[in-house]
Tab-separated table of C-alpha atoms and ligand atoms in Angstrom:
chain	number	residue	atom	x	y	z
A	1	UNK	CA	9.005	15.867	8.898
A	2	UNK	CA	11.783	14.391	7.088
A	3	UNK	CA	11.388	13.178	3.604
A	4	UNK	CA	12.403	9.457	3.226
A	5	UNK	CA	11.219	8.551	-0.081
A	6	UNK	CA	10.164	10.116	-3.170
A	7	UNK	CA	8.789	8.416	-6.048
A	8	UNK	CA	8.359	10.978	-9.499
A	9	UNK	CA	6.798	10.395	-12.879
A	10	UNK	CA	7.315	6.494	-12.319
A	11	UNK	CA	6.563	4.011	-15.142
A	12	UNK	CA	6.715	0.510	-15.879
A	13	UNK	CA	5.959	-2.012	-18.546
A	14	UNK	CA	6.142	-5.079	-18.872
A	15	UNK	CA	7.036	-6.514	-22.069
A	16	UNK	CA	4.124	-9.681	-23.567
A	17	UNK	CA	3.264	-11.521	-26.693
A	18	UNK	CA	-0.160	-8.971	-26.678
A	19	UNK	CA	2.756	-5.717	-26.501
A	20	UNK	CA	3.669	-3.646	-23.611
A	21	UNK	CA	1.597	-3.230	-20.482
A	22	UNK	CA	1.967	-0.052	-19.195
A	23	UNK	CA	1.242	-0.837	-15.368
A	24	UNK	CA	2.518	2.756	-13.841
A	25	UNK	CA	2.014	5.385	-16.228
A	26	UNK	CA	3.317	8.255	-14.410
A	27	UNK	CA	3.127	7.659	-10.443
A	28	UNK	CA	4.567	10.335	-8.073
A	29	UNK	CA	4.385	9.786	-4.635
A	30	UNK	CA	6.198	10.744	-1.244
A	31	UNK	CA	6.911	8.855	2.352
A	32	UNK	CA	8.078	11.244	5.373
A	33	UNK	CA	9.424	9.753	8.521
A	34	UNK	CA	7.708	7.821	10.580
A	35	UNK	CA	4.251	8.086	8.427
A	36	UNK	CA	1.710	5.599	6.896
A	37	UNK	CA	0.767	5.861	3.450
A	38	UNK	CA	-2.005	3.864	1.960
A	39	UNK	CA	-2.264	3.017	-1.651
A	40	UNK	CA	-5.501	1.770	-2.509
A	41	UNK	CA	-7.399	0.707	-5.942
A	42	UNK	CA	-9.226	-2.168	-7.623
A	43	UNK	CA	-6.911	-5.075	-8.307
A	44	UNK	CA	-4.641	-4.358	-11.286
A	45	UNK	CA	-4.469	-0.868	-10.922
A	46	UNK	CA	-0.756	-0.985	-10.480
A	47	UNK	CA	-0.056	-0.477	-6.551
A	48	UNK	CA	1.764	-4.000	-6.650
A	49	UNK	CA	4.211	-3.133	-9.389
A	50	UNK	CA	4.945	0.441	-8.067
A	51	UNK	CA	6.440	-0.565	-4.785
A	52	UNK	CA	8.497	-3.926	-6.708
A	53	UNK	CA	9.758	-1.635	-9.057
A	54	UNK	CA	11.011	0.637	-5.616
A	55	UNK	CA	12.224	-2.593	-4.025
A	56	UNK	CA	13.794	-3.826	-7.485
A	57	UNK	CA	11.563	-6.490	-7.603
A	58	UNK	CA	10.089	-6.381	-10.709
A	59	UNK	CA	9.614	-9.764	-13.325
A	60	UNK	CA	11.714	-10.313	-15.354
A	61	UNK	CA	9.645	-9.079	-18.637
A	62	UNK	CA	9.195	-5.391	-16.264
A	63	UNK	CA	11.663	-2.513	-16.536
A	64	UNK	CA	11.362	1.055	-15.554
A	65	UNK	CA	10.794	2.919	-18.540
A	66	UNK	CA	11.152	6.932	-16.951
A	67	UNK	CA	10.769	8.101	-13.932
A	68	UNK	CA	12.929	8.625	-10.159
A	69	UNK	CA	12.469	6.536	-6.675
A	70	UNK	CA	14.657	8.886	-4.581
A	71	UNK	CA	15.559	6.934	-1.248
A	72	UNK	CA	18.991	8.542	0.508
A	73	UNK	CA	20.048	10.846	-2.403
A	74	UNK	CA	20.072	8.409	-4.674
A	75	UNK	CA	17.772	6.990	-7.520
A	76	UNK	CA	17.068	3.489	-6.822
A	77	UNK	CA	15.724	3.467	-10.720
A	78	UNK	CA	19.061	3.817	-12.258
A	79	UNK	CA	21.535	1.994	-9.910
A	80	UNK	CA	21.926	-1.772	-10.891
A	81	UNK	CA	20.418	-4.431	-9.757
A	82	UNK	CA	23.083	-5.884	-7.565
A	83	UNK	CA	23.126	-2.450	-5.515
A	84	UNK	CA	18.975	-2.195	-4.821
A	85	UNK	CA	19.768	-5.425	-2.530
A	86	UNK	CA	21.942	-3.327	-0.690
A	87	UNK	CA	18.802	-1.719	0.730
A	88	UNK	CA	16.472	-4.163	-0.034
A	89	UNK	CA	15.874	-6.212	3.081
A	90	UNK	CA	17.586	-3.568	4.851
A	91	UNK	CA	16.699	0.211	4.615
A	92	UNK	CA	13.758	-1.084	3.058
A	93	UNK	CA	11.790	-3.779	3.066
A	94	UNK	CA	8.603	-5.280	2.108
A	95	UNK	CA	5.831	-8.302	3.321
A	96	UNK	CA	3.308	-9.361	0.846
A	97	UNK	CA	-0.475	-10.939	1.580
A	98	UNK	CA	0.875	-15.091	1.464
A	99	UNK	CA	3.269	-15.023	4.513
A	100	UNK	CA	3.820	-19.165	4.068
A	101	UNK	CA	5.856	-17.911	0.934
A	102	UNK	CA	8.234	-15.673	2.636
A	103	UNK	CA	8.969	-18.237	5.246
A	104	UNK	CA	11.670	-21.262	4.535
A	105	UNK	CA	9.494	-24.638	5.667
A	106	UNK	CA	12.061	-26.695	6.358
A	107	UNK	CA	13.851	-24.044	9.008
A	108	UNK	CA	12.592	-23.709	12.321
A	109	UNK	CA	11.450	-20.057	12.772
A	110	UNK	CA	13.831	-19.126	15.456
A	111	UNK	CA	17.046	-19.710	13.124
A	112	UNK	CA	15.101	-17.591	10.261
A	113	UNK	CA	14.463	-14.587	12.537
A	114	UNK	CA	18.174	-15.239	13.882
A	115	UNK	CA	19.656	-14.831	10.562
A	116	UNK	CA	17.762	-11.552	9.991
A	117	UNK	CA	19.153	-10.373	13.316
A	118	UNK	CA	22.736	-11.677	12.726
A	119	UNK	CA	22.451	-9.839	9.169
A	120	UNK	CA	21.434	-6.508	10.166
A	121	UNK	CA	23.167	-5.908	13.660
A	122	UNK	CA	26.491	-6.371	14.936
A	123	UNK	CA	25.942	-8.105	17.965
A	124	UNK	CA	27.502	-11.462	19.621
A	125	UNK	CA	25.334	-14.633	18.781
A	126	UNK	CA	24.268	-14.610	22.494
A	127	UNK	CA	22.527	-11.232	22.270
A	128	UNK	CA	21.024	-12.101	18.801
A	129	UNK	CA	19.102	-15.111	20.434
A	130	UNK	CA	18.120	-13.415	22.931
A	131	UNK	CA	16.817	-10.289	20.415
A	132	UNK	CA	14.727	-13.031	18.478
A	133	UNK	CA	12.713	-13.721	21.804
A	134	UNK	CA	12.222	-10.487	22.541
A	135	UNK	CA	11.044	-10.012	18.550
A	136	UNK	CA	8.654	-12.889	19.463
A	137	UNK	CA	7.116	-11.392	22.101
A	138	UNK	CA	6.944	-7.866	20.457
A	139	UNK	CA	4.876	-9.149	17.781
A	140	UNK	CA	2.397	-10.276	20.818
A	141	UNK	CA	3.441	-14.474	20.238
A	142	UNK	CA	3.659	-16.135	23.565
A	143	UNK	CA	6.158	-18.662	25.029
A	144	UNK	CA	8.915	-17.542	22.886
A	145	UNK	CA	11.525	-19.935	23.857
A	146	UNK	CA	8.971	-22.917	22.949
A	147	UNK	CA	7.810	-21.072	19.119
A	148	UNK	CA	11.707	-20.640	18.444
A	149	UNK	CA	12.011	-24.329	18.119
A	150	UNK	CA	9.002	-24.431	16.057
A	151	UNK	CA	8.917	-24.710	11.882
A	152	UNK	CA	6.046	-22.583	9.732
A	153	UNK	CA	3.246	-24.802	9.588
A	154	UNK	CA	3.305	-25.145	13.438
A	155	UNK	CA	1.649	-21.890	13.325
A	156	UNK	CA	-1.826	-20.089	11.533
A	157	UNK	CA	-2.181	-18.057	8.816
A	158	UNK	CA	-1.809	-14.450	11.707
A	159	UNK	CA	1.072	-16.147	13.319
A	160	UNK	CA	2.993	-16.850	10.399
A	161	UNK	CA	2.601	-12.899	9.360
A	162	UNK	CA	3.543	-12.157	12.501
A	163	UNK	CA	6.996	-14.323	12.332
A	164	UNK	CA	7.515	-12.088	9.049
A	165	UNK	CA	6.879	-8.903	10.555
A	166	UNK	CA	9.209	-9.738	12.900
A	167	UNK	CA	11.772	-10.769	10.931
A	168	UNK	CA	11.122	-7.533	8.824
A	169	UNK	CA	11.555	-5.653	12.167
A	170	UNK	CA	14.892	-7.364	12.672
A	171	UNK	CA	16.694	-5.768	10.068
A	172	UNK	CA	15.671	-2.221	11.869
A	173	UNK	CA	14.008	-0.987	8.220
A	174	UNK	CA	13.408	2.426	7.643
A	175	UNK	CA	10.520	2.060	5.553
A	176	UNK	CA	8.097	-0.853	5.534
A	177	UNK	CA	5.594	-2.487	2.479
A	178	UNK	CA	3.145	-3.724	3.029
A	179	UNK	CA	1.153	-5.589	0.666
A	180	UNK	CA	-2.366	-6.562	1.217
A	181	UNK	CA	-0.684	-8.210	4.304
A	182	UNK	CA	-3.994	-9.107	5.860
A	183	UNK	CA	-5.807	-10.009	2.484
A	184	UNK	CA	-5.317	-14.305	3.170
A	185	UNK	CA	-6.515	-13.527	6.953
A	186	UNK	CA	-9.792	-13.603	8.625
A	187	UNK	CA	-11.539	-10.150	9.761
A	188	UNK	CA	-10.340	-10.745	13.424
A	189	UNK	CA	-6.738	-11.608	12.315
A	190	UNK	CA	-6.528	-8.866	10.231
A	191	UNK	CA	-7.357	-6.268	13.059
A	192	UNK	CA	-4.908	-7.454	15.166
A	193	UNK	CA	-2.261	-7.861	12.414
A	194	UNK	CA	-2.990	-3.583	11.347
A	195	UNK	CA	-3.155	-2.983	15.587
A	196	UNK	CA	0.185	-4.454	15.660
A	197	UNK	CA	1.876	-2.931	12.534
A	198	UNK	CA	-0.004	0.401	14.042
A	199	UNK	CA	1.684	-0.027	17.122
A	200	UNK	CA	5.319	-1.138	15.874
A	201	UNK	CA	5.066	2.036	13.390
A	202	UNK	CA	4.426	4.422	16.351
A	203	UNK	CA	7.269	2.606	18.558
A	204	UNK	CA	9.991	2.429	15.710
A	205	UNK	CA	8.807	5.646	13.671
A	206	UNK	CA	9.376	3.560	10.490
A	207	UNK	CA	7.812	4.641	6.965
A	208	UNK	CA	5.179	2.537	6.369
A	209	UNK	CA	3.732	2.453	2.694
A	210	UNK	CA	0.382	0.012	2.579
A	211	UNK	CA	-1.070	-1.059	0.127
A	212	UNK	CA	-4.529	-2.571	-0.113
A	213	UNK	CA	-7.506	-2.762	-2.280
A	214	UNK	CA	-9.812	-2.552	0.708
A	215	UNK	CA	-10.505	1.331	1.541
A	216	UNK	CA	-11.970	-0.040	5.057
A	217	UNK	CA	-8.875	-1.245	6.573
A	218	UNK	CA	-6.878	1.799	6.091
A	219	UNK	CA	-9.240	4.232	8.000
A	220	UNK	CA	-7.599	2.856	11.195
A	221	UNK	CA	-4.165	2.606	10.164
A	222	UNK	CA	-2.814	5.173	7.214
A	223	UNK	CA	-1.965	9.138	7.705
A	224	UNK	CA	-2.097	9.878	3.925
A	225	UNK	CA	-4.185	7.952	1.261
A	226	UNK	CA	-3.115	7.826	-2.563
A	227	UNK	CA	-5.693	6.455	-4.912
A	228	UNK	CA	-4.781	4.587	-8.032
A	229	UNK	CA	-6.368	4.050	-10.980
A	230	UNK	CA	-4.811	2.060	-14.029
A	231	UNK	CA	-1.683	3.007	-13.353
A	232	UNK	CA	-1.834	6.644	-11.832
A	233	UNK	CA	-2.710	8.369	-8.891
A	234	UNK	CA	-6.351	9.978	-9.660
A	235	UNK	CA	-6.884	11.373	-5.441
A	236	UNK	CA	-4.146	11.785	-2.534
A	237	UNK	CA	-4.391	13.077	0.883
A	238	UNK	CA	-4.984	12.980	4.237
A	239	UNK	CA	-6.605	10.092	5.600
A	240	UNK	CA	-9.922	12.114	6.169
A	241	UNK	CA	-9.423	14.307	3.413
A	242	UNK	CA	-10.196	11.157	1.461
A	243	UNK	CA	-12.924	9.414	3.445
A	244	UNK	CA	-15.224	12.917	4.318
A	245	UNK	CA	-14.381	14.860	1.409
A	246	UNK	CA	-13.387	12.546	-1.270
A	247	UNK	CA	-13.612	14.277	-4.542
A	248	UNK	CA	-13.001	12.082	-7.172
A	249	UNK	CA	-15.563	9.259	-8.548
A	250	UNK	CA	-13.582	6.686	-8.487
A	251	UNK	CA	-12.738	7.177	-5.354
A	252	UNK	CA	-16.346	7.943	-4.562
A	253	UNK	CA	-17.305	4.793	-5.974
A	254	UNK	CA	-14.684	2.793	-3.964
A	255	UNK	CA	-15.864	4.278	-0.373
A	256	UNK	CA	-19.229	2.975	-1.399
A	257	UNK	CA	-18.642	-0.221	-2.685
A	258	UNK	CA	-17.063	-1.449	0.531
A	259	UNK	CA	-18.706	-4.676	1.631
A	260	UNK	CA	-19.329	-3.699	5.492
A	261	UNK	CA	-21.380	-5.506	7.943
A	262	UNK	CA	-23.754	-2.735	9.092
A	263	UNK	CA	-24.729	-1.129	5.944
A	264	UNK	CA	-28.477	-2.460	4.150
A	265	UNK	CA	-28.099	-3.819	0.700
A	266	UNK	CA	-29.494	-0.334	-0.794
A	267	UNK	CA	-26.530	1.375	0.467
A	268	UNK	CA	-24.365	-1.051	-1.418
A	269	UNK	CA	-22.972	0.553	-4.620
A	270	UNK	CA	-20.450	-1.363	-7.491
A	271	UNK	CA	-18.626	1.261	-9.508
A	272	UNK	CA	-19.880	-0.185	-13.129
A	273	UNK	CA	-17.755	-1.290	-15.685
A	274	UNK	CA	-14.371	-2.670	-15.949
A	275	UNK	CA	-10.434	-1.344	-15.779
A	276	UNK	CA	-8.979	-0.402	-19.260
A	277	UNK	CA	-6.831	-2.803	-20.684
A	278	UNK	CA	-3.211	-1.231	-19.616
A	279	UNK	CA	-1.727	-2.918	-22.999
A	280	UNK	CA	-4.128	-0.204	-24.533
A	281	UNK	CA	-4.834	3.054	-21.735
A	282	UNK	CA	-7.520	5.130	-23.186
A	283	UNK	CA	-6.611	8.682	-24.637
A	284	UNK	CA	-7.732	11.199	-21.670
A	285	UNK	CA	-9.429	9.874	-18.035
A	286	UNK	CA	-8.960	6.311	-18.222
A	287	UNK	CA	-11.946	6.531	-15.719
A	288	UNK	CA	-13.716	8.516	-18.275
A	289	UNK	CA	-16.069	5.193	-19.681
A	290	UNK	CA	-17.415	4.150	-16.027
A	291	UNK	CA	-18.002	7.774	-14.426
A	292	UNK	CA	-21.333	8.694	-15.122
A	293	UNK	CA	-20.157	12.661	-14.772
A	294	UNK	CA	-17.935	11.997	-17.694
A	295	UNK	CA	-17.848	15.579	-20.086
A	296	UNK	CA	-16.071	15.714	-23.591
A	297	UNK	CA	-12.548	16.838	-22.339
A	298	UNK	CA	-12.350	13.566	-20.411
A	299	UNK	CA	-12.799	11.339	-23.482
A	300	UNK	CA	-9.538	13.749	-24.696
A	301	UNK	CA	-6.945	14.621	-22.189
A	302	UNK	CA	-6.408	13.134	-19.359
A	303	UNK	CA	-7.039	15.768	-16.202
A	304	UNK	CA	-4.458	17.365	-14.627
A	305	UNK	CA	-4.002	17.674	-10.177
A	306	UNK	CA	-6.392	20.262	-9.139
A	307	UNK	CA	-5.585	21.628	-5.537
A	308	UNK	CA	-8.296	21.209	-3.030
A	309	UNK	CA	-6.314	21.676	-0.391
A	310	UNK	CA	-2.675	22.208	0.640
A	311	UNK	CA	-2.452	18.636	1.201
A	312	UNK	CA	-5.249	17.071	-1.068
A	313	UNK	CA	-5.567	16.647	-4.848
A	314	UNK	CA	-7.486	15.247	-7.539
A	315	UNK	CA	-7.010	14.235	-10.932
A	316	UNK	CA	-10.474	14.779	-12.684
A	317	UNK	CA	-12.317	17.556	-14.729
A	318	UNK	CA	-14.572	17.906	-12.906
A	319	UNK	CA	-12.838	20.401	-10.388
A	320	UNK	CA	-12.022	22.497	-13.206
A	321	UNK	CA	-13.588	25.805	-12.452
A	322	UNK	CA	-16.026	25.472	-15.315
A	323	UNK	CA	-17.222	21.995	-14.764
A	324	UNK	CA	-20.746	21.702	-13.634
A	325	UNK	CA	-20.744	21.292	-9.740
A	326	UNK	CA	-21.819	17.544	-8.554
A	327	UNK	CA	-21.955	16.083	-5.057
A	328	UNK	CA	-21.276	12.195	-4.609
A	329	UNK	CA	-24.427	10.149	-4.646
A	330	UNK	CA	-25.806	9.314	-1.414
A	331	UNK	CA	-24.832	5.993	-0.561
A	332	UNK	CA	-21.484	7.502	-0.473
A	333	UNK	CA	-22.553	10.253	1.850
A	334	UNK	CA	-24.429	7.366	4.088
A	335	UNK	CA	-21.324	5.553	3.803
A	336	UNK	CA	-19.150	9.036	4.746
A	337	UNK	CA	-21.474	9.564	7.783
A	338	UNK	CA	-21.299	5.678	8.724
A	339	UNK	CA	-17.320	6.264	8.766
A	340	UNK	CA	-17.194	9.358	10.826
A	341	UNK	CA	-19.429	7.666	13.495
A	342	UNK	CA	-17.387	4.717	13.252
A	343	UNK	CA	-13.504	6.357	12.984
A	344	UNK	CA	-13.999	9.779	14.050
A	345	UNK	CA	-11.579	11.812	12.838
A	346	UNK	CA	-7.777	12.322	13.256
A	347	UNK	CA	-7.839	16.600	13.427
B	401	ADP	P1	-2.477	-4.373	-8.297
B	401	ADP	O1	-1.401	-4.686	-7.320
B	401	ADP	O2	-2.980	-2.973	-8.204
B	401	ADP	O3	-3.599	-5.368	-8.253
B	401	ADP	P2	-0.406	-4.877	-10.234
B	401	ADP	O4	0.521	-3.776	-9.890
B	401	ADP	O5	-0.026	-6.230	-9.769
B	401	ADP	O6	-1.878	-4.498	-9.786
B	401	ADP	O7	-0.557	-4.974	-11.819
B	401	ADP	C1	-0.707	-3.873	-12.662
B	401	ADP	C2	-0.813	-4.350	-14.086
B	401	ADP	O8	0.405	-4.940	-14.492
B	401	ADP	C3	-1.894	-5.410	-14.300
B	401	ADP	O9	-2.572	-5.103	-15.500
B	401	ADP	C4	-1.115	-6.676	-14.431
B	401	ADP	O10	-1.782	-7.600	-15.258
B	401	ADP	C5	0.170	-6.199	-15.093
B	401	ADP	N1	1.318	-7.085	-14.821
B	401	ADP	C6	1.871	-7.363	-13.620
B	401	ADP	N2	2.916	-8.207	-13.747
B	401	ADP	C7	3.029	-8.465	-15.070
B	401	ADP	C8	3.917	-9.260	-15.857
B	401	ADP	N3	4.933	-9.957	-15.312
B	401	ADP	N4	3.719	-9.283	-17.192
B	401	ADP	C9	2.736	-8.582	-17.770
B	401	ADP	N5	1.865	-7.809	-17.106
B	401	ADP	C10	2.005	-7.756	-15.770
B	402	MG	MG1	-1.344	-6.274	-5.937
């Protein structure tokens, strides 16, 4: 595997009237070749602003305050501005949950995949055309010669994310972001929008980093699964790693609070509480206040990675050696036994 990507110690505030959010307090993460990682985490945990920040994308009130984003020997944190956009919408590049806002209305989406293709490879106008049809089709839209002539609101809410995918795919990206791409899209929609981003990752062995605050949808789709909780990475590892042997609570809690059609309302679980403020993160386990296994230590210092596996850590105390030992309640195993019926596994 080849290493494409390598976010360390990243953080990021953003500057307010209240005083500095800290939205990333620390976030180290890797993408190899041709893998899918999945960031997951209740909303305003920070997955949004770590992958800006890597595509220099960040408000205006934002900076990067320490931290590397190693992409091709070079640290995309320190170069300026003006030279992130030479990989930005190239090398790398990233489609977020509205696809209507991506899209120019007034442009009929032909041209705007055209210009992507024009942009990113030297061929004759000819060729590009006919490399926009064949985009069409690849992202499974029929009668591409009649949707080239076509402008955004000709199509729905899948189609339109599929015009963007495709006009992601035309600048031949080595790493793709996603975020919550399906979130605006019915249940069917979504499926077939993850089936196709499944199948264009296996074809074009792009990076794919995805980010979503639904665990469900990445069972299908991601190799690796980080887990973020105000603004760090609390679990990572493989895909199963986290859904049959999850080891932290939060992430315990997030596995069971999964709406899902099958399970009874017993099984349903809501982690309690709220997310810290990030203007003010908690001394210690900022999860420490809503995990009912909470100890002193996690009130005072904040946990470091304990191993559980070559390729699976956790950031909580209670896999120090001297912690008490607890299992995860059982509508999380229910819900771990649902998934393995469901998913099977990937060994
Ligand atoms: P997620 O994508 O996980 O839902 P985000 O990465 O968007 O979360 O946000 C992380 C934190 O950063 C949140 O507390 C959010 O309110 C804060 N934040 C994001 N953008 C800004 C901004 N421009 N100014 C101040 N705070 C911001
Ligand atoms: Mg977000």
């Amino acid at each position: 595997m080849t290493e494409l990507l390598e976010v360390r110690n990243l953080k990021i505030n953003f500057k307010t009237d209240d005083g500095v959010v800290q939205a990333a307090r620390g976030v180290n993460f890797s993408l190899e070749k041709g893998e899918t990682l999945a960031i997951v985490g209740e909303s305003g945990s920070g997955k949004s602003q770590t992958v800006r920040a890597v595509m220099g994308l960040l408000a205006d009130n934002g900076y990067i305050s320490d931290g590397e984003i190693i992409y091709d020997g070079l640290d995309l944190a320190k170069i300026d501005k003006q030279d992130i956009h030479k990989y930005r919408g190239s090398d790398i590049v990233m489609i977020f949950q509205d696809p209507i806002s991506s899209l120019n209305p007034t442009m009929i989406i032909g041209k705007q995949i055209l210009e992507a293709v024009l942009l990113h490879n030297n061929i004759s106008k000819k060729e590009a055309k006919n490399k926009v049809l064949q985009l069409i089709n690849q992202v499974g839209i029929d009668e591409p010669e009649k949707r080239y002539k076509q402008y955004p609101h000709q199509f729905s809410g899948g189609m339109r994310q599929r015009i963007v995918i495709a006009i992601a795919l035309a600048c031949n990206p080595k790493i793709l972001i996603c975020d919550e791409p399906t979130t605006a899209l019915d249940v069917t929609i979504q499926a077939q929008i993850l089936d196709l981003i499944k199948e264009l990752q296996e074809k074009t062995k792009v990076g794919v980093i995805f980010i979503t605050h639904d665990l469900g949808v990445v069972a299908n789709i991601a190799d690796r699964v980080a887990v973020m909780y105000a603004g760090k990475i609390v679990e990572y590892g493989k895909v199963d790693e986290i859904f049959y042997n999850p080891k932290h609570p939060y992430t315990w809690g997030l596995l069971a609070s999964m709406p899902d059609v099958d399970s009874s309302e017993e099984d349903l679980y809501a982690i309690p509480g709220t997310p810290p403020n990030l203007l003010n993160p908690p001394i210690g386990d900022a999860f420490a206040v809503r995990n009912e296994y909470a100890m002193d230590i996690d009130f005072e210092e904040h946990p470091p990675f304990f191993k559980v596996s070559d390729t699976h850590f956790c950031a909580s105390w209670l896999l120090h050696e001297s912690a008490p030992k607890v299992n995860p309640p059982k509508a999380v195993l229910n819900r771990m036994i649902k998934y393995k019926e469901r998913y099977g596994t990937n060994e």
